[in-house]
Coordinates of C-alpha atoms in Angstrom, one line a residue:
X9 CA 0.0 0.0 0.0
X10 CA 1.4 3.5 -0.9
X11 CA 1.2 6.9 0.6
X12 CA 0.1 10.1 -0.8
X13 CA 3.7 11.6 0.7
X14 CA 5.7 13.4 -2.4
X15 CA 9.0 11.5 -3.1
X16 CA 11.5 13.9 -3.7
X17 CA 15.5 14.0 -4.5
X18 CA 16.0 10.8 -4.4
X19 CA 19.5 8.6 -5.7
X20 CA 18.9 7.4 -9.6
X21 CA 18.7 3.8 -10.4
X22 CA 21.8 3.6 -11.3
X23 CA 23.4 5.1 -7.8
X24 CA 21.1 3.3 -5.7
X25 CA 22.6 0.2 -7.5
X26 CA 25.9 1.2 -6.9
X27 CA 24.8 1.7 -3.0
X28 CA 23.7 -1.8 -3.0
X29 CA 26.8 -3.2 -4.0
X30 CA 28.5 -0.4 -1.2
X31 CA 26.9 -1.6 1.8
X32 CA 26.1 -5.9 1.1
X33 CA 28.2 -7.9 2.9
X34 CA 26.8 -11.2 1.2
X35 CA 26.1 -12.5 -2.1
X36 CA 24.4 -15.5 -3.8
X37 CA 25.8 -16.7 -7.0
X38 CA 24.0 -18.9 -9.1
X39 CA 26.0 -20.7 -12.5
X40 CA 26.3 -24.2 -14.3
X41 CA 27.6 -25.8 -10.7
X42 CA 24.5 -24.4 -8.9
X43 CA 24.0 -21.7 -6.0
X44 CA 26.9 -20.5 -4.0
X45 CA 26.4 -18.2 -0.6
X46 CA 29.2 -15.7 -0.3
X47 CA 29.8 -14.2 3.3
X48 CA 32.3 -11.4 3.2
X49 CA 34.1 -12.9 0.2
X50 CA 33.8 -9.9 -2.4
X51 CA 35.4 -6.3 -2.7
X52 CA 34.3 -4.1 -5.4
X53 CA 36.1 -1.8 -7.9
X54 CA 36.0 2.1 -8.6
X55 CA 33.8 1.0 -11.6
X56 CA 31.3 -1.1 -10.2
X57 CA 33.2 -4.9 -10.7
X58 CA 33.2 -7.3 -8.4
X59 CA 36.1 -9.4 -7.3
X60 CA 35.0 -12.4 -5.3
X61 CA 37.5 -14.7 -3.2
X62 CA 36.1 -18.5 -3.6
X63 CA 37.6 -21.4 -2.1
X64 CA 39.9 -23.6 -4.2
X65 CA 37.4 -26.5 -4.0
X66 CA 34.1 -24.6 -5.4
X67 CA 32.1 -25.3 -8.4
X68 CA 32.0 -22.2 -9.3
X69 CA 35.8 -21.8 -9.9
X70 CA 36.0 -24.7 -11.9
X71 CA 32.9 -23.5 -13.8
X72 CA 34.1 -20.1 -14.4
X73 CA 37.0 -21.6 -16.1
X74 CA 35.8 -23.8 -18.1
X75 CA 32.6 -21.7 -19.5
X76 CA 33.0 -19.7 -23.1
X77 CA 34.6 -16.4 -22.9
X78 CA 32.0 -13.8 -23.3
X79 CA 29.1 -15.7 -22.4
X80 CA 26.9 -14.9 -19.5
X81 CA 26.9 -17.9 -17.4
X82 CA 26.6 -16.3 -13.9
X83 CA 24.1 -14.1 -11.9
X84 CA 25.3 -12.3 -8.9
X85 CA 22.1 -11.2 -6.3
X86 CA 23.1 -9.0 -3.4
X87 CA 19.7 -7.9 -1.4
X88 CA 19.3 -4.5 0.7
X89 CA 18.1 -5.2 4.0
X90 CA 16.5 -2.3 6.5
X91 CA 19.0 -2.6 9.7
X92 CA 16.0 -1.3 11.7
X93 CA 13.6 -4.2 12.3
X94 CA 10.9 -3.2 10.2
X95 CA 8.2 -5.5 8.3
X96 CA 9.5 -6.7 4.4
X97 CA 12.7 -5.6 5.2
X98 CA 14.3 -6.1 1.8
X99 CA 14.2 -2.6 0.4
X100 CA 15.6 -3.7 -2.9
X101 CA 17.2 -6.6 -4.7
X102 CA 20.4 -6.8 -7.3
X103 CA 20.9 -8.8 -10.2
X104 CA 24.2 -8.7 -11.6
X105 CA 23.8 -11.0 -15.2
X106 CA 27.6 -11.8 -16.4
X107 CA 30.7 -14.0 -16.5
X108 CA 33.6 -14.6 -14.2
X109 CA 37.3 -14.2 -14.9
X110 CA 40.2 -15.9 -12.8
X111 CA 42.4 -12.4 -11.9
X112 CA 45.1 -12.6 -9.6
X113 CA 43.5 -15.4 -7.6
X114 CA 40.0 -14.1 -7.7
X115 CA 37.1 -13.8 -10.1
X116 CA 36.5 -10.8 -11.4
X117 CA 32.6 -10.4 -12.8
X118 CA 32.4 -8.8 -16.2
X119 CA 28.5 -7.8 -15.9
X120 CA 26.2 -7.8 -19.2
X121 CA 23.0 -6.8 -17.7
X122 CA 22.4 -5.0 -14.1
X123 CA 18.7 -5.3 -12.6
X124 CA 17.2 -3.4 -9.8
X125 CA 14.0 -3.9 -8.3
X126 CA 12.8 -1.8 -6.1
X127 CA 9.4 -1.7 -4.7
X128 CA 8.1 0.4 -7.3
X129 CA 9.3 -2.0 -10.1
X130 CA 12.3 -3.3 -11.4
X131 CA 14.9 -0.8 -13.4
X132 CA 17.6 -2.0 -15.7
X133 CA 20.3 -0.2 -15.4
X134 CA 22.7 1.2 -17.9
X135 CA 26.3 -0.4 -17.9
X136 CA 28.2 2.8 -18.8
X137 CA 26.0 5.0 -15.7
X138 CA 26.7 2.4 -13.5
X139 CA 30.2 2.2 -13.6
X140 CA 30.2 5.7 -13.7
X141 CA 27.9 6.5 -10.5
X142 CA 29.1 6.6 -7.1
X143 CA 27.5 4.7 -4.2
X144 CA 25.6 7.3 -1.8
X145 CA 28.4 8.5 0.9
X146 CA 26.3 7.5 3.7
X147 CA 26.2 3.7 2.4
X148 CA 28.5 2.3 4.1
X149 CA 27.2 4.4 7.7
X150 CA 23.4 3.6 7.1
X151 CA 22.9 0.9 9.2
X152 CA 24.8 2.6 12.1
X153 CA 22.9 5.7 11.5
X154 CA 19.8 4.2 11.5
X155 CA 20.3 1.6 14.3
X156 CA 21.1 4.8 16.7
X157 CA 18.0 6.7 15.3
X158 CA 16.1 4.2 16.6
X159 CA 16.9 2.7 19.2
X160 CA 18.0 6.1 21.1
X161 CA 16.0 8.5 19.9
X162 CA 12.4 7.6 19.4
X163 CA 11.4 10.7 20.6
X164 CA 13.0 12.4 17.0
X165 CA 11.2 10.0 14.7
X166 CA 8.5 10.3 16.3
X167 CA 8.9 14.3 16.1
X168 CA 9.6 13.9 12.6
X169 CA 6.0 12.5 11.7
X170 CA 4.9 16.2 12.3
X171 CA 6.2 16.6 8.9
X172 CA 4.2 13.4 7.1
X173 CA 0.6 14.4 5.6
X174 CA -2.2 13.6 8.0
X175 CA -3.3 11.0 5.4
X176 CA -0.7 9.2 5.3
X177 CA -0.4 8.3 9.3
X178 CA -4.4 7.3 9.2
X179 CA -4.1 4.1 11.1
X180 CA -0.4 3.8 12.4
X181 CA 0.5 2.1 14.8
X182 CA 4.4 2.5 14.3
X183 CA 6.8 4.3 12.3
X184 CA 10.2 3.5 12.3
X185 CA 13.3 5.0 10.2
X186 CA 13.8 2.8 7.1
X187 CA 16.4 4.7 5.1
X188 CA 18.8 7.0 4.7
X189 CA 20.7 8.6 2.3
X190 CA 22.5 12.2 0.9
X191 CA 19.0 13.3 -0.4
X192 CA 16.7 12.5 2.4
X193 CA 15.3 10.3 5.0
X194 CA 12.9 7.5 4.2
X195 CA 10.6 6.0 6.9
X196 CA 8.1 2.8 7.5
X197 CA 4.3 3.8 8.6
X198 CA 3.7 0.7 9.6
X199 CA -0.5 -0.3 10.1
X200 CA -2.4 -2.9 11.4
X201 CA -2.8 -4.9 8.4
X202 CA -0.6 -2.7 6.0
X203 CA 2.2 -0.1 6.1
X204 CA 3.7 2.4 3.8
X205 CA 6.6 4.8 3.1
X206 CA 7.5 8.4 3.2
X207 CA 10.4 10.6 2.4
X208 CA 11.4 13.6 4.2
X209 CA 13.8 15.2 1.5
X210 CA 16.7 17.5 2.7
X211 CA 17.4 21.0 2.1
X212 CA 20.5 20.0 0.4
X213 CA 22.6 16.9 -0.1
X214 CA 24.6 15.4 2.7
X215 CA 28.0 14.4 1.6
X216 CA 29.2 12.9 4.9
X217 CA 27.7 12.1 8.7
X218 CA 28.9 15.5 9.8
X219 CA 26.4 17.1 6.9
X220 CA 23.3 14.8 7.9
X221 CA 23.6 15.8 11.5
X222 CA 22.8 19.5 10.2
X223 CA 20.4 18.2 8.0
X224 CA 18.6 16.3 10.4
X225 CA 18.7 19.2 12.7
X226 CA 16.8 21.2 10.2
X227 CA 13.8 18.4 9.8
X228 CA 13.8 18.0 13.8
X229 CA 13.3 22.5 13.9
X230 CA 10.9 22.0 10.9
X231 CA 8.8 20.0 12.5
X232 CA 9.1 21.8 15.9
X233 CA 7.1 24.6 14.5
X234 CA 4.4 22.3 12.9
X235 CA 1.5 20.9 14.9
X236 CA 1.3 17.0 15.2
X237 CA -1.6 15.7 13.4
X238 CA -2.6 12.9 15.4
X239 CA -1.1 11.1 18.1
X240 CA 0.9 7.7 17.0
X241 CA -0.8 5.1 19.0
X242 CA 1.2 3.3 21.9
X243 CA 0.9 -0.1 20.7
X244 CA 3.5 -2.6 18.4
X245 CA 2.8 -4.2 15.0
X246 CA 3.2 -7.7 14.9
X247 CA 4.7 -9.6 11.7
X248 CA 7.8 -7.3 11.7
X249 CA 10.5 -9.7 9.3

């Protein structure tokens, strides 16, 4: 269910990609040998490649090598997960269609095709913009940002509805910070039977922590001078996942 909440400055497809690939600390690979789980086994280049570290005994090394050159014959899927407990707490999902290359004692993944889906759709994103975009600065801080948002200071999130159309907190039960980023902040109105998302845009782009601490500053004054439209009621949402 959506809300009626204007998104605004927010990343393109092709950095929000790119901050994907930033922040995931997993990956699954599926090829001819089958589907591999990667924990902390890949590092990514300037332009968006990604180098993963395999053991000397997997199927995907031996498949890698042995699969035509120039072929696709790999997918790469990294998922972005909300930090904050939240319900549906994929935000987005990344395909990564390709091939592998044995470099220096890793893979390296030569991507053909690039997939986002977001919940608004999926977004196939070009090769050249995506090895030219930048993941968002605060990638890599996000889940520490967030986790501290929440966990210490309810009291600002909860302030921070002030800003959120009426319409759009009919029913809540809970709302909880589900993303950040150099454009804006993004949180979960979560309902008894549904929930939604809004975006409180920034004044101006954060490049770095210090920058979003002003810029949250400015939301928290913003909505100091705007009368609360309803009172959040006091009581959880089950099914958060």
């Amino acid at each position: 269910m959506g809300d009626s909440q204007t998104w605004t400055a927010a990343p393109s497809g092709a950095e929000w990609a790119r901050s994907v690939l930033a922040a995931a600390w997993s990956c699954a690979v599926t090829a001819e040998g089958g589907r591999e789980e990667f924990v902390g086994a890949h590092t990514v280049t300037e332009d968006g490649r990604v180098l993963l570290q395999v053991p000397e005994d997997s199927t995907l090394l031996a498949a890698s090598i042995c699969a035509p050159r120039g072929e696709p014959s790999a997918v790469l899927e990294f998922a972005d997960v909300a930090p904050v407990p939240v319900r549906n707490r994929i935000r987005a999902r990344l395909w990564m269609a390709g091939w592998f290359v044995p470099e220096d004692g890793r893979l390296a993944f030569r991507a053909t095709r690039v997939v986002l889906r977001r919940p608004s759709g999926a977004v196939v994103v070009d090769l050249d913009e995506f090895a030219a975009a930048a993941p968002d600065p605060l990638a890599t801080a996000e889940a520490r940002l967030l986790t501290h948002l929440a966990d210490c200071h309810a009291d600002a999130v909860e302030r921070l509805t002030r800003l959120v159309d009426s319409d759009s907190l009919h029913g809540a039960v809970r709302v909880q910070p589900l993303a950040v980023d150099r454009h804006g902040l993004t949180l979960r109105v979560e309902r008894a039977r549904a929930h939604g998302d809004v975006r409180l845009a920034f004044h101006r782009p954060a490049d770095d922590v210090s920058q979003l601490t002003e810029r949250m500053h400015v939301l928290l004054t913003q909505a100091g001078t705007t009368t609360c439209p309803r009172a959040l009621q006091r009581q959880r949402a089950d099914g958060d996942g």
